[in-house]
Tab-separated table of C-alpha atoms in Angstrom:
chain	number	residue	atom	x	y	z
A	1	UNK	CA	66.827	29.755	-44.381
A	2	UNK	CA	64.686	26.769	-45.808
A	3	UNK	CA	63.031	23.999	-45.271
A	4	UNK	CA	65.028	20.598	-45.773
A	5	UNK	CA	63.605	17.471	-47.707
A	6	UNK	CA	63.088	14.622	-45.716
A	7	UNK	CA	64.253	12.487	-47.830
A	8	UNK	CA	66.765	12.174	-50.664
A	9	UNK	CA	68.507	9.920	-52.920
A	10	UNK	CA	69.652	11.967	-55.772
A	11	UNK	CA	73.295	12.697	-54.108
A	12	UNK	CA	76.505	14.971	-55.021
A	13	UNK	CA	79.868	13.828	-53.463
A	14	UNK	CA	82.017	16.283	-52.156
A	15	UNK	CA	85.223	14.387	-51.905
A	16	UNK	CA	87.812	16.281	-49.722
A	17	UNK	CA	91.662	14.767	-50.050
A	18	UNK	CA	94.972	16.059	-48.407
A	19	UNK	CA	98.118	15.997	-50.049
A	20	UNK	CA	99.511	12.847	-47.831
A	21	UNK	CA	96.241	10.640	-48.117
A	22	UNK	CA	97.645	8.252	-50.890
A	23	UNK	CA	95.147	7.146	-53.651
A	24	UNK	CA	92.362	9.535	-53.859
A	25	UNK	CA	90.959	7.745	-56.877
A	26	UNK	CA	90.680	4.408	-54.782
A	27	UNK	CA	88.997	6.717	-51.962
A	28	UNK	CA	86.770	7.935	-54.300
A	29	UNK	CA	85.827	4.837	-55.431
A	30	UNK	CA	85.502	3.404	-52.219
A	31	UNK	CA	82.954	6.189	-51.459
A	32	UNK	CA	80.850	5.536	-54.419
A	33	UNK	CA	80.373	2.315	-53.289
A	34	UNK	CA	79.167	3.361	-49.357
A	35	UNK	CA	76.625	5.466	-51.834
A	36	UNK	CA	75.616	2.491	-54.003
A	37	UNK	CA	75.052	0.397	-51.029
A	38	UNK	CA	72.991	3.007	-49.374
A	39	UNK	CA	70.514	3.214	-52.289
A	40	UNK	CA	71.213	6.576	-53.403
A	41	UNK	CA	72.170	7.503	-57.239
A	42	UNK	CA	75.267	9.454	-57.855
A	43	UNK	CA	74.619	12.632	-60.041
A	44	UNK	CA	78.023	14.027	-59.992
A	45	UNK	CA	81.382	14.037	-57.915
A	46	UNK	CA	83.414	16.968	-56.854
A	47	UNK	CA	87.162	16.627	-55.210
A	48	UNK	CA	88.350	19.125	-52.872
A	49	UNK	CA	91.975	19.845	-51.836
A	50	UNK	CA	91.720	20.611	-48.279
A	51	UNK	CA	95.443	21.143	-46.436
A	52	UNK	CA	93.859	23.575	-43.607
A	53	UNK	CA	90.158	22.844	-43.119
A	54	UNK	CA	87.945	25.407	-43.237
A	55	UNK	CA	86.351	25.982	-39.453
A	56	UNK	CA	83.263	27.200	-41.233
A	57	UNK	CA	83.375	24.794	-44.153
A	58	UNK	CA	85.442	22.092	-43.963
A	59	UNK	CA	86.420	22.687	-47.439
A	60	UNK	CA	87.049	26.455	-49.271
A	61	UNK	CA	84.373	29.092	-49.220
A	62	UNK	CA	85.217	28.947	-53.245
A	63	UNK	CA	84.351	25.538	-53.558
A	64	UNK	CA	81.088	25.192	-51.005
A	65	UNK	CA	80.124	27.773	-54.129
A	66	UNK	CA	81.301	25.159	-56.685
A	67	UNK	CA	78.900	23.071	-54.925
A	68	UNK	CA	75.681	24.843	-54.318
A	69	UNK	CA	75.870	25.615	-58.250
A	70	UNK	CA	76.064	22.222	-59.014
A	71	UNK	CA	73.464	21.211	-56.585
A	72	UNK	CA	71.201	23.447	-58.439
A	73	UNK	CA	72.225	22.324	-61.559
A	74	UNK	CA	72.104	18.839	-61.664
A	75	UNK	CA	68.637	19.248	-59.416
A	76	UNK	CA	70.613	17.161	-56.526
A	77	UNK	CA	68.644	16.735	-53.176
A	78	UNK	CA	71.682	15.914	-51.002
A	79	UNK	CA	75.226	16.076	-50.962
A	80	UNK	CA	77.241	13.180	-49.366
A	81	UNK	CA	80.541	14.031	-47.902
A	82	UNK	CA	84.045	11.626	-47.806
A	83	UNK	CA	84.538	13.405	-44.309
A	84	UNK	CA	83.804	13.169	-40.602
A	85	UNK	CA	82.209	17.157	-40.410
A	86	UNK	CA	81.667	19.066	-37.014
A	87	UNK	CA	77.982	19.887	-36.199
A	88	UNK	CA	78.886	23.159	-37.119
A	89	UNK	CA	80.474	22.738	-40.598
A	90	UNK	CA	77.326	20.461	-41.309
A	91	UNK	CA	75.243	22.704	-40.711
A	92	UNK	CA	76.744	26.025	-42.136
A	93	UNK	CA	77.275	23.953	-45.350
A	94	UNK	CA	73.635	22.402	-45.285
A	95	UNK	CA	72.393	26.422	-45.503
A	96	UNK	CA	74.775	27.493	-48.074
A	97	UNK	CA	74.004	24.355	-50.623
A	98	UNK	CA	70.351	24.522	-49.592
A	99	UNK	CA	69.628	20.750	-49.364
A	100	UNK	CA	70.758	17.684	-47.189
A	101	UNK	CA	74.671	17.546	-46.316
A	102	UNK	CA	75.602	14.269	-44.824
A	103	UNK	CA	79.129	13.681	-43.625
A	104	UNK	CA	80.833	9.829	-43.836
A	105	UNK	CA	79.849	8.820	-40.560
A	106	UNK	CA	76.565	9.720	-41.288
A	107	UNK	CA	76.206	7.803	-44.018
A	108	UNK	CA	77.755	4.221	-42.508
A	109	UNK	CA	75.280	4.742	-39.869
A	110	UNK	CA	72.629	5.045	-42.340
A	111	UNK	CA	73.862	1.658	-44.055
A	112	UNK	CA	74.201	-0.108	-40.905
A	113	UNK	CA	70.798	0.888	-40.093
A	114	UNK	CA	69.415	-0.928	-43.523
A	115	UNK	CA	71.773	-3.783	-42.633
A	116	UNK	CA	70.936	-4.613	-38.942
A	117	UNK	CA	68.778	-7.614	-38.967
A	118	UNK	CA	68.847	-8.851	-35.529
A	119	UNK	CA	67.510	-7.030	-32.109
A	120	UNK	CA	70.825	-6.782	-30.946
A	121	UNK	CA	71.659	-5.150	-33.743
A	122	UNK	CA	69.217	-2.926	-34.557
A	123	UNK	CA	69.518	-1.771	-30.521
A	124	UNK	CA	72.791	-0.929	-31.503
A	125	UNK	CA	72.680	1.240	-34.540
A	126	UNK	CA	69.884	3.070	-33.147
A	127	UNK	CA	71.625	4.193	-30.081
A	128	UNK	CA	74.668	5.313	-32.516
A	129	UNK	CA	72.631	7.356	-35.035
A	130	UNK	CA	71.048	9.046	-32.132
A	131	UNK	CA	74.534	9.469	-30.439
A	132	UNK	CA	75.545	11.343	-33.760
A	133	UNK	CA	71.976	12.865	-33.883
A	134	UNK	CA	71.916	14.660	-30.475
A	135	UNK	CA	75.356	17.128	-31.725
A	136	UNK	CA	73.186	17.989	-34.459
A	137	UNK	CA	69.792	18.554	-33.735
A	138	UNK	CA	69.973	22.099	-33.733
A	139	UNK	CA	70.406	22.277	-37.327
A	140	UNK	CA	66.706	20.865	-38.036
A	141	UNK	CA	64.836	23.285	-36.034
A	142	UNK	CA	66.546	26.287	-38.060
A	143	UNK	CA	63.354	26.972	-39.754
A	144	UNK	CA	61.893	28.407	-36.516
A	145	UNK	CA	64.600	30.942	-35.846
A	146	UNK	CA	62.723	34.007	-37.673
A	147	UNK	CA	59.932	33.768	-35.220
A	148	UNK	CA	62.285	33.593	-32.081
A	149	UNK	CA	63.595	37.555	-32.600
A	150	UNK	CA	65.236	38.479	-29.546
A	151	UNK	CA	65.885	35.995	-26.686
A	152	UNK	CA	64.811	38.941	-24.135
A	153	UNK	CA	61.031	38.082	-23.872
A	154	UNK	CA	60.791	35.635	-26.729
A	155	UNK	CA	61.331	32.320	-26.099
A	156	UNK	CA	59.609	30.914	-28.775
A	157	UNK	CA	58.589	27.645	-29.839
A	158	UNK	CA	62.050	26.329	-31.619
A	159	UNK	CA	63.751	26.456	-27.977
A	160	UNK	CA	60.949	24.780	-26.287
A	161	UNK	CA	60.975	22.137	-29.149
A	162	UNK	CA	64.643	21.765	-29.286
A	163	UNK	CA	65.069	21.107	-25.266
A	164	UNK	CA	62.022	18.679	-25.506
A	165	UNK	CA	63.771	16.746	-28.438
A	166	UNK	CA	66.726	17.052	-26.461
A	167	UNK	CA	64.754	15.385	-23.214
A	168	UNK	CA	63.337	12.650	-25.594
A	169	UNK	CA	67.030	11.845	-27.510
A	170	UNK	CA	68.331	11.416	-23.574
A	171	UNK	CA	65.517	8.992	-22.236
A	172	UNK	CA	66.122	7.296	-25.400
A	173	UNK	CA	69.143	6.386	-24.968
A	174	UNK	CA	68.701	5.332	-21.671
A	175	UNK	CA	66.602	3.148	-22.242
A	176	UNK	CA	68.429	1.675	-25.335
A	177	UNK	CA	71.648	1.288	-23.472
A	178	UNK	CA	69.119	-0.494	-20.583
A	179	UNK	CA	68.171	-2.693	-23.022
A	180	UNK	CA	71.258	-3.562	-24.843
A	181	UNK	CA	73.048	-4.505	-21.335
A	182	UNK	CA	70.390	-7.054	-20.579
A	183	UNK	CA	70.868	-8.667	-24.599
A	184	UNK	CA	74.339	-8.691	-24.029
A	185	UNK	CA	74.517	-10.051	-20.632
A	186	UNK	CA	72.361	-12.879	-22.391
A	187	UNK	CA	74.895	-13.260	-25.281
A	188	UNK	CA	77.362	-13.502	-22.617
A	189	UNK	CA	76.209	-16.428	-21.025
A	190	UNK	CA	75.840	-18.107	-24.281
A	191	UNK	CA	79.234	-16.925	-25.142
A	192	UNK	CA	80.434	-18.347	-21.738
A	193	UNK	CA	78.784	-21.774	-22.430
A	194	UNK	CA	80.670	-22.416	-25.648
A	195	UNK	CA	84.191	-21.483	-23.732
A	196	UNK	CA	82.983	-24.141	-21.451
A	197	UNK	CA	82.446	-26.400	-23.913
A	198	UNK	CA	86.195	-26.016	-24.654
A	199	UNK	CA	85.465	-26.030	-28.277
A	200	UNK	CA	88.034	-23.780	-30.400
A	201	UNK	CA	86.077	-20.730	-31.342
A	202	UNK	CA	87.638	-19.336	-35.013
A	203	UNK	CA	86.357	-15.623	-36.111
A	204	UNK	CA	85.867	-14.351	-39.836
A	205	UNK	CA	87.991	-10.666	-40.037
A	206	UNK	CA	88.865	-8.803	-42.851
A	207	UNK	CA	87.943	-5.214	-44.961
A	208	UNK	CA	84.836	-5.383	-46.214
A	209	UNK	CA	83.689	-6.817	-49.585
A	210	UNK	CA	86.537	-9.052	-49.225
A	211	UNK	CA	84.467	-12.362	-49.182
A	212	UNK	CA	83.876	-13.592	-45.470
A	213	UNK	CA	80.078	-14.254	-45.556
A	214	UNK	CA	80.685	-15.984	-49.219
A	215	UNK	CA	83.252	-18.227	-47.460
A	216	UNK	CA	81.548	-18.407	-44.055
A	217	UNK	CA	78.711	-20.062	-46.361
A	218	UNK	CA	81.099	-22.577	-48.177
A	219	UNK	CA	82.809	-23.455	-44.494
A	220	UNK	CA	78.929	-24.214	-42.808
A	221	UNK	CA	75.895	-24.964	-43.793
A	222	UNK	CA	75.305	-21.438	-43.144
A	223	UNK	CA	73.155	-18.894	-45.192
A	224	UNK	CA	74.695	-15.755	-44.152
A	225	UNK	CA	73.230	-12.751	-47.117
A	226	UNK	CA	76.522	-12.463	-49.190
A	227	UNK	CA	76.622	-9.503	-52.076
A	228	UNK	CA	78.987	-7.347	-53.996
A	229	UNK	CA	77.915	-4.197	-50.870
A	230	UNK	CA	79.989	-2.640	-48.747
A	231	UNK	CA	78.642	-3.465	-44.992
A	232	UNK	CA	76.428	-6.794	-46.549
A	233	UNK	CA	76.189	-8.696	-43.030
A	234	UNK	CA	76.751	-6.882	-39.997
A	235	UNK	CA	75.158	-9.557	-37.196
A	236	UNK	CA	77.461	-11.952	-35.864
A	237	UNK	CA	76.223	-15.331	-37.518
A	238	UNK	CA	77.763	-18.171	-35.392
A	239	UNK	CA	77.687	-21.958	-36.848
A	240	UNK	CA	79.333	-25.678	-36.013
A	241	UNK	CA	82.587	-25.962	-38.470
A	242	UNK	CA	83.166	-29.993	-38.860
A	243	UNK	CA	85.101	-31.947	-40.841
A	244	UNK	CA	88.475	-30.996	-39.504
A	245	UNK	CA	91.218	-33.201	-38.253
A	246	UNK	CA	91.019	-31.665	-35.111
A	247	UNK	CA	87.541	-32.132	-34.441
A	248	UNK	CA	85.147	-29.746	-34.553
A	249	UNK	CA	85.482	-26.152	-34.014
A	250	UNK	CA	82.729	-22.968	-33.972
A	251	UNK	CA	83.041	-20.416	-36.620
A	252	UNK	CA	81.774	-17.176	-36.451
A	253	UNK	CA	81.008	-14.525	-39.414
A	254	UNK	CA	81.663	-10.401	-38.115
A	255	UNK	CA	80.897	-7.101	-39.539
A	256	UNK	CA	83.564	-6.017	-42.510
A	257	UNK	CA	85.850	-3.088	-41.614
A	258	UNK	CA	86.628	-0.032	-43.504
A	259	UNK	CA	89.113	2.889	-42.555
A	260	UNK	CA	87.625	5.369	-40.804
A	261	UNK	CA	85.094	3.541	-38.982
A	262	UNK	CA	83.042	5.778	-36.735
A	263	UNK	CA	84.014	5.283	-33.002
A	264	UNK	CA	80.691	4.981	-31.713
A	265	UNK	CA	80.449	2.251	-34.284
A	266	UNK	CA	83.268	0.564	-33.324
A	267	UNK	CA	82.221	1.066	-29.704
A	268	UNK	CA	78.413	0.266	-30.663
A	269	UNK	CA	79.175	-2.931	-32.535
A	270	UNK	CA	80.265	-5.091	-29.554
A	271	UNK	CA	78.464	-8.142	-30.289
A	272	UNK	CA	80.209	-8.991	-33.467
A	273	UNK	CA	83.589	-7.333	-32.806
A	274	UNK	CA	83.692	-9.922	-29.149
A	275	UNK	CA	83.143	-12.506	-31.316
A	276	UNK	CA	86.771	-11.365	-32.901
A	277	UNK	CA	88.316	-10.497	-29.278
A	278	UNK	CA	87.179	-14.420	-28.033
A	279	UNK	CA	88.369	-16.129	-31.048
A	280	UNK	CA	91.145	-18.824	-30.731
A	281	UNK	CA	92.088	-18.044	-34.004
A	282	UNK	CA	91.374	-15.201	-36.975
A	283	UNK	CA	90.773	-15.969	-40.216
A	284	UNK	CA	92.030	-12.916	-41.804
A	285	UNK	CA	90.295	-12.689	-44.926
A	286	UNK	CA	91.843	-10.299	-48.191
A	287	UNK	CA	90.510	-9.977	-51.866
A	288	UNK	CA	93.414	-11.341	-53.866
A	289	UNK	CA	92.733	-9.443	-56.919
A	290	UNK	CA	92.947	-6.236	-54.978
A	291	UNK	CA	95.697	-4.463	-55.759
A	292	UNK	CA	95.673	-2.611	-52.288
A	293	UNK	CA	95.489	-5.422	-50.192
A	294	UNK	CA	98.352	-5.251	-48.114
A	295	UNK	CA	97.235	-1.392	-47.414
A	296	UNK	CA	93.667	-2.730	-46.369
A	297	UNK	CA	95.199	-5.876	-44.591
A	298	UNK	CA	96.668	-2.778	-42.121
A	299	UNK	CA	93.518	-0.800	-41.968
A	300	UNK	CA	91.672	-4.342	-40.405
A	301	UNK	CA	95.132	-4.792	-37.934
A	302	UNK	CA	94.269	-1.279	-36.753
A	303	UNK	CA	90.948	-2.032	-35.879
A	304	UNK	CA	91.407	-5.587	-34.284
A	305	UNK	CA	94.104	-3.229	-32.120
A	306	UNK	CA	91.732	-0.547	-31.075
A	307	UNK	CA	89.519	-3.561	-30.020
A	308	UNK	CA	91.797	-5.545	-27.862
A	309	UNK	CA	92.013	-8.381	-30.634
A	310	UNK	CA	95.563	-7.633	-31.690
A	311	UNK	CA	97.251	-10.591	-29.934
A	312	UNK	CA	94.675	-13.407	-31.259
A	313	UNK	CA	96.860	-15.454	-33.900
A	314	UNK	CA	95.961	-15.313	-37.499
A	315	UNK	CA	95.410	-17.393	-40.496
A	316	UNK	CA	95.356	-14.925	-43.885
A	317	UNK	CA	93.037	-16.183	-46.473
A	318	UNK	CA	93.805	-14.840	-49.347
A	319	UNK	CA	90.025	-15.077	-51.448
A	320	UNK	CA	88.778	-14.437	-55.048
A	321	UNK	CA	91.769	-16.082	-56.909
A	322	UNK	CA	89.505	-16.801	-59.746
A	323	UNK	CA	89.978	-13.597	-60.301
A	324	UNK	CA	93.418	-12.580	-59.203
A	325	UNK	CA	94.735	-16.017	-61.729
A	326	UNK	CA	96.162	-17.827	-58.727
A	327	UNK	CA	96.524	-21.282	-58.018
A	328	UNK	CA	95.117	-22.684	-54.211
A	329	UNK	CA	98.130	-23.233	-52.418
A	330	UNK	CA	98.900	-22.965	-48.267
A	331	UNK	CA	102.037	-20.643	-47.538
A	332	UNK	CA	104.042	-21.494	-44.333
A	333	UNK	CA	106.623	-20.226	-42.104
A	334	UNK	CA	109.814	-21.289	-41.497
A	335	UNK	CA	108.483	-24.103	-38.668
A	336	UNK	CA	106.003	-25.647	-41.313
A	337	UNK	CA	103.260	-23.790	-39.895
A	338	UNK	CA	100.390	-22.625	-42.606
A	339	UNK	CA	100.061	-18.705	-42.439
A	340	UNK	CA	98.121	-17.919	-45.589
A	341	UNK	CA	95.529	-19.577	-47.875
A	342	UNK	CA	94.823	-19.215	-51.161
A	343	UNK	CA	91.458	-20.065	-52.354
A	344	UNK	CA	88.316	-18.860	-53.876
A	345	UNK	CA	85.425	-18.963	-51.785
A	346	UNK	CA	82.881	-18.486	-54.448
A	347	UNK	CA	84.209	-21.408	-56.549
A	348	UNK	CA	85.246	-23.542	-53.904
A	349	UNK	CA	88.508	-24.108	-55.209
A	350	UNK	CA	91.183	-24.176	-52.304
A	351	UNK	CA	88.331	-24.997	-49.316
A	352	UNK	CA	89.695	-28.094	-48.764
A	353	UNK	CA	93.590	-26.413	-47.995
A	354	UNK	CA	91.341	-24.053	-45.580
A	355	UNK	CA	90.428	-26.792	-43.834
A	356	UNK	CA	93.495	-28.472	-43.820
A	357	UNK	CA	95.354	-25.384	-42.330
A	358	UNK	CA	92.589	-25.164	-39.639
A	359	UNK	CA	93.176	-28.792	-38.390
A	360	UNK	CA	96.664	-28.079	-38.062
A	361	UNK	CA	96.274	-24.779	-36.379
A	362	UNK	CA	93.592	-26.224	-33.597
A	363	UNK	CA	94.522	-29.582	-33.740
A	364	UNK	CA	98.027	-31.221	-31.983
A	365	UNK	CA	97.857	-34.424	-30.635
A	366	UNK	CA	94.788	-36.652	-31.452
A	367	UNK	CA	93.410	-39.058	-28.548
A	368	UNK	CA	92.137	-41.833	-29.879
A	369	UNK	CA	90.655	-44.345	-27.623
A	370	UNK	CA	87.886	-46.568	-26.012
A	371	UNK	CA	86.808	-45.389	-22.287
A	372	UNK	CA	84.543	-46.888	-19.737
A	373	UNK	CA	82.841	-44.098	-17.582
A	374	UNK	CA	81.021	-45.494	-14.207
A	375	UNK	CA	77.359	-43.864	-14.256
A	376	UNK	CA	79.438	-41.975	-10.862
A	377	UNK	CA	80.827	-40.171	-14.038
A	378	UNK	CA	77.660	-38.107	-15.311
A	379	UNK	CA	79.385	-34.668	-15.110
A	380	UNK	CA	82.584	-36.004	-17.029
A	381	UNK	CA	80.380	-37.367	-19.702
A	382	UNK	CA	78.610	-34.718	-20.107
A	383	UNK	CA	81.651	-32.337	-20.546
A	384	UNK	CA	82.842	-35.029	-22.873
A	385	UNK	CA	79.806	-34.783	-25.141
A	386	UNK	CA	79.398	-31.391	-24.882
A	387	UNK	CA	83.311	-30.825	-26.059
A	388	UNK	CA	82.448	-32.674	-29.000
A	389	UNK	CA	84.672	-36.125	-28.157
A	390	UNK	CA	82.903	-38.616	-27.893
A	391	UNK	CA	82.435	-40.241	-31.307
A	392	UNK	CA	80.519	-42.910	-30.072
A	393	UNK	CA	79.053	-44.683	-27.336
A	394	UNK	CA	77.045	-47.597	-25.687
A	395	UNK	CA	75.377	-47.654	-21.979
A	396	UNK	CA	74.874	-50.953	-19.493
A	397	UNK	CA	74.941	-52.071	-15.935
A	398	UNK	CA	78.751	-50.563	-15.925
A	399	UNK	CA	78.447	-47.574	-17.479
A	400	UNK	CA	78.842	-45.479	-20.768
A	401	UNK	CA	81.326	-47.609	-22.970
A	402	UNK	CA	82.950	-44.412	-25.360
A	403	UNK	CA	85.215	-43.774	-28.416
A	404	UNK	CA	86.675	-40.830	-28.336
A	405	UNK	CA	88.536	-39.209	-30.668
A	406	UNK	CA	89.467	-35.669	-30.202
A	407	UNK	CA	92.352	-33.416	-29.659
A	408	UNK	CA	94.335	-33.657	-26.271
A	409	UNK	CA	94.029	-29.709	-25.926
A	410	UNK	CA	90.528	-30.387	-25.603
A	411	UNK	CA	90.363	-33.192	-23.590
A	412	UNK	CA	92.930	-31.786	-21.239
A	413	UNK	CA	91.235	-29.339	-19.257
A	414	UNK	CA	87.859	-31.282	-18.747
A	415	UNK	CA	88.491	-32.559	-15.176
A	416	UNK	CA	86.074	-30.771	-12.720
A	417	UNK	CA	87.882	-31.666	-9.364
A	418	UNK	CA	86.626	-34.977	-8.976
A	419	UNK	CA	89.554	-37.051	-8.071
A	420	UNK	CA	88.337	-40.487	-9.745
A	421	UNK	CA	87.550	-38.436	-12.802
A	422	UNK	CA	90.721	-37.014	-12.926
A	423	UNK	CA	92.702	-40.362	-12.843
A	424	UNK	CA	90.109	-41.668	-15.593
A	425	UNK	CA	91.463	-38.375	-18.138
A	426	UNK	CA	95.098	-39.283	-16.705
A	427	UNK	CA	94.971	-42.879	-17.927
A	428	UNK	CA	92.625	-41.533	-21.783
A	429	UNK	CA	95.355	-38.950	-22.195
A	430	UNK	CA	98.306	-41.266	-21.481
A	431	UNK	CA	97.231	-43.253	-24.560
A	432	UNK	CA	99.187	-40.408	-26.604
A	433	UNK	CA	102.181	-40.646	-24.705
C-alpha cells in the first residue's frame, strides 16, 4: 500500500492504441495537448498495444512494469492515461505504479473544471467530477485497509469513512442537480424570450482549437478568452451579430468538441450544447491547415447527433487559411447556395464573405417600408422593436410613424391574434409582393 500525493504535475502518458484506431501519432499528440492545457509537464510517453484489454490492467501486466520503472525513474508523480479505465483498473494500476493514475475522462474533467467561469458552469463540472468520483472513492481510503483485519468484529474506521463520504458525495449531488434545474429553468426563459423575439439564433460548432472564440470575437464586439488550449471557453457566450443583409441575428460561442467526450460531459454541458440544438443555423467551424479535418469534421457530426442537433443546417467555415495558403472564397451548391467559407479569423481576411453567406442563409425577402401603427397597436410595436425591424420611427396624435426594414421571415409570424393588427402586417408584407 501507500499513501498518494495530493497533488501532481510531473506526468507519464501511458498511451494505449488498437490496431484499427488510425493515427496514433495524431492521438498522441492530441493527448499532449489535454496535458499542456491542464498545467502538467510531460516527463516521458509510453505507447501500449492493447487488442484484448487487460481486466486487471487495461494494458499488459509486462508493460504496467514498463511503467512503474519509469515512474521511478524519471521521479514522475502521476501517470495520465489516453483511456476511459474502470474503477477497478484505476485503481489496481494506481498500487502497482505507486503514484496518481488518471484515466482521459479524468483529466477533461479536470480541464473543464479550470475552464468553467460562470455558475452555471462551474454547477456543472462539479456535479460530473463527483459523478466520476463516487465509482472511485474506494481507491483513496486504501491506506486504512491494514487496520480493518477481518470484517467479523472489525469494522474499522475506513468503512465508516467510506459510507460517510459516500452519504456526503449523494447529498451533494442533490443538491447540485437542485440547483442547476432552477439556473437552467432561468436560462430557459431567457432562451424562450429571444425565440420570441423571432430573431435568427446562429451557434459556433466545431473540434476544438479550431478557432470559434477567435472568430466569435471578430463577428461581435465580444471578448470571449481565445488561446492555442484545448477546451479554452467552455460557457456559452451569447452576443447581437449586426451588419447583415438580413438584419440582425444572435450569435452564440459553445464548448469545442473532441472524440471521446465523456458522457456525463456531454450530458453535464447542457447549457452550451442547447445553445447548438436551438440554433437556426451552425456555423461549423474547421482548422484549414489541419490535415485531418474532414476526420474531425465527423467526430463534431457525431456529437451534434448524440445531442439532437443533427438536423440544424450548416454553414462550414473553413478558418486559419493564413496558414493553410488559401485564398477567402464562399463555396456553393449546385442552387447557388453558400456551404463553406474560407477565411481567417485571426487576420480578418474573408469576414466580410462570412457575413455575406449569413445574410443569404437568414435573409430572403427584405420588407422595406413606411408603417403607421395606431397607439391601439402597442403590442405589435413592441414585437416589432423587439424583432429588430423597425429602423426608425416618430410618435404623434396618430401614432408611431415606422421604417422598417427587415426580412419577411421575421416579420411574418409577428401577429398576436389581433385582427386589426393582422390586416396592418397583411398590407407591410404585401409591399414585397
Amino acid at each position: 500500500m501507500f499513501d498518494r500525493e495530493k497533488k501532481g504535475d510531473r506526468a507519464l502518458l501511458l498511451l494505449p492504441h488498437s490496431r484499427g484506431e488510425g493515427d496514433t501519432i495524431r492521438r498522441g499528440e492530441e493527448f499532449a495537448e489535454l496535458v499542456k492545457s491542464a498545467g502538467a509537464e510531460v516527463l516521458g510517453v509510453i505507447a501500449a498495444r492493447v487488442e484484448d484489454p487487460n481486466p486487471r490492467y487495461y494494458v499488459g501486466s509486462g508493460k504496467a512494469d514498463e511503467v512503474a520503472e519509469a515512474v521511478r525513474a524519471l521521479e514522475a508523480d502521476l501517470v495520465l492515461v489516453d483511456h476511459v479505465l474502470t474503477p477497478v483498473q484505476e485503481r489496481n494500476l494506481e498500487k502497482h505504479v505507486g503514484v496518481r493514475v488518471v484515466d482521459r475522462a479524468g483529466l477533461i474533467l479536470d480541464i473543464f473544471a479550470q475552464r468553467a467561469r460562470s455558475h452555471e458552469g462551474k454547477l456543472e463540472v462539479e456535479l460530473a467530477q463527483l459523478k466520476h468520483i463516487a465509482t472511485r472513492l474506494v481507491r483513496g481510503w486504501t491506506h486504512l485497509d491494514a487496520q480493518r483485519g477481518g470484517m467479523i468484529g472489525n469494522r474499522g474506521p475506513g468503512e465508516t469513512q467510506l459510507e460517510l463520504d459516500r452519504r456526503l458525495l449523494a447529498e451533494r449531488v442533490k443538491m447540485l442537480t437542485k440547483r442547476l434545474q432552477k439556473v437552467q429553468t432561468q436560462r430557459g426563459q431567457q432562451r424562450r424570450a429571444r425565440l420570441r423575439n423571432i430573431v435568427p439564433r446562429v451557434a459556433l460548432v466545431g473540434y476544438t482549437n479550431a478557432g470559434k472564440s477567435t472568430l466569435f470575437n471578430a463577428l461581435t464586439t465580444g471578448d470571449v478568452f481565445a488561446a492555442d488550449l484545448l477546451f479554452a471557453t467552455l460557457d456559452p457566450t451569447v452576443r447581437k451579430l449586426e451588419n447583415l443583409s438580413c438584419g440582425p441575428a444572435v450569435l452564440a460561442d459553445t464548448v469545442g468538441f473532441i472524440r471521446e467526450l465523456p458522457h456525463d460531459l456531454v450530458a453535464a454541458f447542457r447549457a452550451t450544447l442547447a445553445e447548438a440544438r436551438d440554433a437556426d443555423l451552425l456555423l461549423h467551424v474547421s482548422d484549414a491547415a489541419d490535415e485531418e479535418r474532414e476526420r474531425l469534421h465527423r467526430v463534431v457530426d457525431n456529437v451534434l447527433e448524440e445531442i439532437d442537433s443533427g438536423d440544424v443546417p450548416q454553414l462550414h467555415v473553413m478558418n486559419k487559411i493564413d496558414l493553410a495558403g488559401a485564398e477567402p472564397r464562399i463555396d456553393r451548391d449546385a442552387a447557388g447556395k453558400p456551404v463553406r467559407v474560407w477565411l481567417s479569423a485571426a487576420t480578418g481576411a474573408g469576414i466580410d464573405l462570412l457575413r455575406q453567406a449569413l445574410g443569404e442563409l437568414l435573409g430572403g425577402e427584405r420588407v422595406q417600408s413606411e408603417l403607421l401603427l395606431p397607439l391601439s397597436a402597442g403590442r405589435l410595436h413592441a414585437r416589432l422593436k423587439a424583432a429588430g425591424a423597425i429602423t426608425g420611427e416618430t410618435v404623434d396624435e396618430h401614432g408611431w410613424q415606422l421604417h422598417i426594414d427587415a426580412p419577411r421571415s421575421v416579420i411574418a409570424p409577428l401577429s398576436g391574434g389581433d385582427a386589426t393588427e393582422t390586416l396592418l402586417l397583411r398590407e407591410l408584407l404585401a409591399t414585397v409582393e
